[in-house]
Short mmCIF file of C-alpha atoms in Angstrom, two decimals:
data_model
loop_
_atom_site.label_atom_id
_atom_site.label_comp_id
_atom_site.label_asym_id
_atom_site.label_seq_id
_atom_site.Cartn_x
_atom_site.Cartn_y
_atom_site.Cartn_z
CA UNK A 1 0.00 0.00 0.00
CA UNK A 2 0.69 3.67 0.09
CA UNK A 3 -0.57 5.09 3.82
CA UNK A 4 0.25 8.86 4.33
CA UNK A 5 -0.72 10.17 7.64
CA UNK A 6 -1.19 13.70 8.67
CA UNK A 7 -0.80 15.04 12.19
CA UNK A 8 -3.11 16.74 13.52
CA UNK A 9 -6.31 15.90 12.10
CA UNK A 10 -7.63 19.11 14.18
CA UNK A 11 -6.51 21.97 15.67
CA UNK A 12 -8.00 24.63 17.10
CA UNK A 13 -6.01 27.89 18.43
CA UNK A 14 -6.28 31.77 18.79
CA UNK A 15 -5.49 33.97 16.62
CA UNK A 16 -2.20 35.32 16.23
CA UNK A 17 -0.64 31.95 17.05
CA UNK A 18 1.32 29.16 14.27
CA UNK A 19 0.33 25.87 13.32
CA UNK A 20 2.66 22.95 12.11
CA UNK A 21 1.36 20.62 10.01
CA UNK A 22 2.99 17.56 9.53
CA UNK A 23 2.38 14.82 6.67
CA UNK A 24 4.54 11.65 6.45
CA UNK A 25 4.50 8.58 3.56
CA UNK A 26 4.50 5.95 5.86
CA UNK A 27 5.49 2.93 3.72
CA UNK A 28 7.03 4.25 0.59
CA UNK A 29 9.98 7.71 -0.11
CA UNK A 30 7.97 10.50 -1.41
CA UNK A 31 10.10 12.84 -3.85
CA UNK A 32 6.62 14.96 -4.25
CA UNK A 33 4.33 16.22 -1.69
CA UNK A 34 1.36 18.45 -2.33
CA UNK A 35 -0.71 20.67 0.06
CA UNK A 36 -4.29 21.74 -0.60
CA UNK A 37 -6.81 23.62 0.75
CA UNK A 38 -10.09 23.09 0.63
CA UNK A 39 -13.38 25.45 1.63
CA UNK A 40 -16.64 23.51 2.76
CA UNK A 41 -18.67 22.33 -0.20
CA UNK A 42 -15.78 23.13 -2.65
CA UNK A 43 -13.25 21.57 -4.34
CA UNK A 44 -9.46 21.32 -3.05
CA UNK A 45 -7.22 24.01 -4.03
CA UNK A 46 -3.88 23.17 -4.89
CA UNK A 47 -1.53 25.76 -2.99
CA UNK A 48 2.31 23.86 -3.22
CA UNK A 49 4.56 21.49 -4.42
CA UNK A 50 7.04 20.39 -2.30
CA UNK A 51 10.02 18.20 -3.55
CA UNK A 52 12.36 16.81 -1.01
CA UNK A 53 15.22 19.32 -0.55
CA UNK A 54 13.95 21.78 -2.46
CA UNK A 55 12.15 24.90 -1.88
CA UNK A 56 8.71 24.51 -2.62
CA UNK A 57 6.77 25.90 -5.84
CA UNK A 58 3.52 27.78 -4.48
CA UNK A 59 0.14 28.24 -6.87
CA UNK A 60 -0.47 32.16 -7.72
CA UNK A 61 -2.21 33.60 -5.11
CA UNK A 62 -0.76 31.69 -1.66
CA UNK A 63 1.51 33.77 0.11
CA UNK A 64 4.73 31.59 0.82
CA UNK A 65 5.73 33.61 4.18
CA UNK A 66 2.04 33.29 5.66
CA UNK A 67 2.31 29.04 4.43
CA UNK A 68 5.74 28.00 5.22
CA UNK A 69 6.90 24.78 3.46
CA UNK A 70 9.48 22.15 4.63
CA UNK A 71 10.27 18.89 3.08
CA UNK A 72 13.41 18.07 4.59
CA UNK A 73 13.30 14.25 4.06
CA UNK A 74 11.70 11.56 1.99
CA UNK A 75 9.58 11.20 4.13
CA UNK A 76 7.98 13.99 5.66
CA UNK A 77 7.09 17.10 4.97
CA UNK A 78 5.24 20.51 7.21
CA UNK A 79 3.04 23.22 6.59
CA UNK A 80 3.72 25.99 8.89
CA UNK A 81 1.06 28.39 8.67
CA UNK A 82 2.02 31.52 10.38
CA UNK A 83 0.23 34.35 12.56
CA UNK A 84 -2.55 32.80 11.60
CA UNK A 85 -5.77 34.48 11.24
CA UNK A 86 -9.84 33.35 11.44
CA UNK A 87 -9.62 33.69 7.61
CA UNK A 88 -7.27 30.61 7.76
CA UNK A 89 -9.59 28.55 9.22
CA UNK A 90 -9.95 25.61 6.49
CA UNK A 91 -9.36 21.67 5.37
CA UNK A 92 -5.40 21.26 4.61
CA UNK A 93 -4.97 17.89 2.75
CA UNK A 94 -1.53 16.76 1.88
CA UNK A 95 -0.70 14.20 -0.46
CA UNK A 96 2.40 12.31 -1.64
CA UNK A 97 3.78 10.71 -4.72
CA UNK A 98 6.42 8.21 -5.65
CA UNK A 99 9.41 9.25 -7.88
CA UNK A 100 8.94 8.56 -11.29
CA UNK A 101 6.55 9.20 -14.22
CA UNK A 102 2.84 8.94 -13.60
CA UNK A 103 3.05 8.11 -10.00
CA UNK A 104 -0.13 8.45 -8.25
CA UNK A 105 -0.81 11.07 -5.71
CA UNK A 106 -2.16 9.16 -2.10
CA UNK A 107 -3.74 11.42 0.16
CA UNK A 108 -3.73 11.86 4.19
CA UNK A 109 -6.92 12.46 6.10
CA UNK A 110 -6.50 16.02 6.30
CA UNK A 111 -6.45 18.44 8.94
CA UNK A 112 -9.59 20.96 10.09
CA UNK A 113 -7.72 24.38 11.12
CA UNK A 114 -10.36 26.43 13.42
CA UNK A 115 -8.75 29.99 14.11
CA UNK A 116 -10.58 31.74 17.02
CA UNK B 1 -6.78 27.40 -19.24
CA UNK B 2 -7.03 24.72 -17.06
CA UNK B 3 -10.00 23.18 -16.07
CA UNK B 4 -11.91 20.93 -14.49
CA UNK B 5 -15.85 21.07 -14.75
CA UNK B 6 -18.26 18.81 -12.92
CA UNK B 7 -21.61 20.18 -13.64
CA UNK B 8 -23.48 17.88 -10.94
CA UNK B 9 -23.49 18.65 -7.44
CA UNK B 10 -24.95 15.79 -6.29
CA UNK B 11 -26.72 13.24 -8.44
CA UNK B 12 -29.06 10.81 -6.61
CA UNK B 13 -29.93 7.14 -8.20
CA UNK B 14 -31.57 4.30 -6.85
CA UNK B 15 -29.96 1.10 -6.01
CA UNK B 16 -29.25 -1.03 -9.40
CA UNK B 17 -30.00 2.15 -11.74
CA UNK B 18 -27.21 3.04 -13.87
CA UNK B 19 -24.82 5.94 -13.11
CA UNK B 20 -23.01 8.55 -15.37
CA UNK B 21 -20.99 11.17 -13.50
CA UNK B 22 -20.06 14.14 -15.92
CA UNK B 23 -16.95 15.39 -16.07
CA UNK B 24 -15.25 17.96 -19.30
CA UNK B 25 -11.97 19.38 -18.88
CA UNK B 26 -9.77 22.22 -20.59
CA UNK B 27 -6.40 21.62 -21.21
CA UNK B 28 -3.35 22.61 -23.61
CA UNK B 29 -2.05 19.49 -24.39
CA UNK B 30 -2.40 15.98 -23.57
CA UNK B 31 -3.30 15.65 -19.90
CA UNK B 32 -3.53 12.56 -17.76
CA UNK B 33 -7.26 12.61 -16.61
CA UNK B 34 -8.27 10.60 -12.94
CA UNK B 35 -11.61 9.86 -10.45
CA UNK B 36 -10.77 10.02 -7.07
CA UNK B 37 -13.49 8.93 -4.50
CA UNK B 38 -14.06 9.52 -0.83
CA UNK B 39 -16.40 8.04 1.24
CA UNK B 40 -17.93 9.15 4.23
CA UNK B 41 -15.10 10.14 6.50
CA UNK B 42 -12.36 8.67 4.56
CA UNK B 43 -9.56 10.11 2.69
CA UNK B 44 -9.53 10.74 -0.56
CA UNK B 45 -8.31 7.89 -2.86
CA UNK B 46 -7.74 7.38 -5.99
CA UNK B 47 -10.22 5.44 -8.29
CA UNK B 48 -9.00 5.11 -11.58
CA UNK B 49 -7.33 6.83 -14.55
CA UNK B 50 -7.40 6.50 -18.13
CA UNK B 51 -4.12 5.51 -18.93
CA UNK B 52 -4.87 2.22 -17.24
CA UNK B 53 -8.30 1.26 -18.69
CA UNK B 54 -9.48 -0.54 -15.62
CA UNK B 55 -12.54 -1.09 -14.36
CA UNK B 56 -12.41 -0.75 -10.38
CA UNK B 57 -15.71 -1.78 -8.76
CA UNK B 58 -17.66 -1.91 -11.70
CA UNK B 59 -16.89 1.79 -12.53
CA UNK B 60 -15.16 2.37 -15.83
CA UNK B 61 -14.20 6.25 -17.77
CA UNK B 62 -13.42 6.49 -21.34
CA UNK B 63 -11.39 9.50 -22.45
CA UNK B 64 -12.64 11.40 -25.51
CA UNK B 65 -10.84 13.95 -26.55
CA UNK B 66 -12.99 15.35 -29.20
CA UNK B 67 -15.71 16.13 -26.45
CA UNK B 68 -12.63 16.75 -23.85
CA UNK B 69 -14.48 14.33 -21.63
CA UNK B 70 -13.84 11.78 -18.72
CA UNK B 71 -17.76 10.57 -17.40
CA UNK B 72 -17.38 7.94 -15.14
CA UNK B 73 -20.00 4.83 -15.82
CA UNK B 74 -21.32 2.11 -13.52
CA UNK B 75 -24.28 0.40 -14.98
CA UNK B 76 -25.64 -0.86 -11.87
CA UNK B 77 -25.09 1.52 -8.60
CA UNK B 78 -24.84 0.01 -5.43
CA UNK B 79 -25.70 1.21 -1.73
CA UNK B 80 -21.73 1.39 -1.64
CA UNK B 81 -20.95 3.20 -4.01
CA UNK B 82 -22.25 6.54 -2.22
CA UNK B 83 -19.64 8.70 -1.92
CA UNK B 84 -18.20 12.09 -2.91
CA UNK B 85 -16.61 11.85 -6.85
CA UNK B 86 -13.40 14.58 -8.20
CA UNK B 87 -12.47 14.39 -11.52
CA UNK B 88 -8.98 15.62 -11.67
CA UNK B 89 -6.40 16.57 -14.45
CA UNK B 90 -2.75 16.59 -14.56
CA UNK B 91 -0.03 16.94 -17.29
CA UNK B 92 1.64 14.10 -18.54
CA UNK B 93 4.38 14.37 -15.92
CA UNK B 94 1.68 13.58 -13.66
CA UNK B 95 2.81 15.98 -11.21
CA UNK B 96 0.10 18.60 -9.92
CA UNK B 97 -3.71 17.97 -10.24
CA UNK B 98 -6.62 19.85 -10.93
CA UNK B 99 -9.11 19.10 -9.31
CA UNK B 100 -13.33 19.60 -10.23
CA UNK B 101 -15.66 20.75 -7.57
CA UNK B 102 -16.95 17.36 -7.34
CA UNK B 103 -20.32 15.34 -7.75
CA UNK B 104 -22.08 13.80 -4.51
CA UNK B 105 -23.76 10.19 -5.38
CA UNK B 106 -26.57 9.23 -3.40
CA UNK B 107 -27.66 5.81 -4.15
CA UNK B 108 -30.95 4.81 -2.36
CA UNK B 109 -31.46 1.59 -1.59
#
């Protein structure tokens, strides 16, 4: 299989404050991560792509010092989301893919942000 | 542009009626087109995609590219198979996806 977990699956905090995210590939090295967002009763949003000891490459529109990227291993990569704000509040899925060509991407459960 | 369009929120069948969820896309080039499922408090997960021409629980998409469509077909829906639907895009690279704003199934038994 292909089991990515994300920690924490919720998180609630006061505004102001900074959230790590954390998404690992359990059972396989994953070259690619993504992060989405997504709003209730719409679609996810891609807002990176995170390769393993790279920066990451952010969507138009997400502000890289408010969503702070790491991938630092093969295995693991956070979203820091900084001074965050009610406006933040949201679904952050990550997902991870294999290296090579068409590798799937295999999702985590997500993670429901509340900002008070 | 690129697109994804789902033009079904939710589509409601009953049990052993067939099922067609819509899905067109917009792309410049050749993209890699997927259905990715998830059921009720499960993570997402992929379904199929066209390159491999599977049929995974009786659900099967055929990519046209004249009508830049990817419906996904199951001629006889099952209690199951109720779940939230994405059609989703990529290049061939398969690196990012695209996704649609998805298509709720509700199949009543």
């Amino acid at each position: 299989g292909a089991v990515v977990s994300q920690h924490p699956s919720w998180v609630i905090c006061k505004s102001g404050t900074s959230v790590k995210i954390e998404c690992r590939s359990l059972d396989f090295q994953a070259t690619t991560m993504f992060w989405y967002r997504q709003f209730p009763k719409q679609s996810l949003m891609l807002m990176a792509t995170s390769n393993e000891g790279s920066k990451a490459t952010y969507e138009q529109g997400v502000e890289k010092d408010k969503f702070l990227i790491n991938h630092a291993s093969l295995t693991l990569s956070t979203l820091t989301v900084t001074s965050a704000h009610p406006e933040d509040s949201s679904f952050y899925i990550c997902s991870a893919s294999r290296q090579g060509k068409n590798q799937p991407q295999h999702f985590g459960d997500g993670t429901r942000l509340s900002i008070l | 542009a690129q697109r994804v369009t789902q033009p079904e929120k939710l589509l409601s069948v009953f049990k052993g009626a067939p099922v067609e969820l819509k899905c067109n896309y917009s792309y410049s080039g050749s993209p890699e087109l997927f259905w990715y499922v998830q059921y009720s408090r499960q993570r997402l997960q992929l379904l199929l995609r066209h390159i491999s021409r599977e049929s995974i629980k009786g659900f099967t998409a055929d990519l046209n590219k004249g009508e830049t469509s990817f419906h996904l077909k199951k001629p006889f829906a099952q209690e199951e198979d109720s779940a939230m639907y994405y059609c989703a895009l990529s290049g061939l690279l398969a690196d990012k996806l695209i996704f649609g704003t998805g298509t709720r199934l509700q199949v009543f038994p």
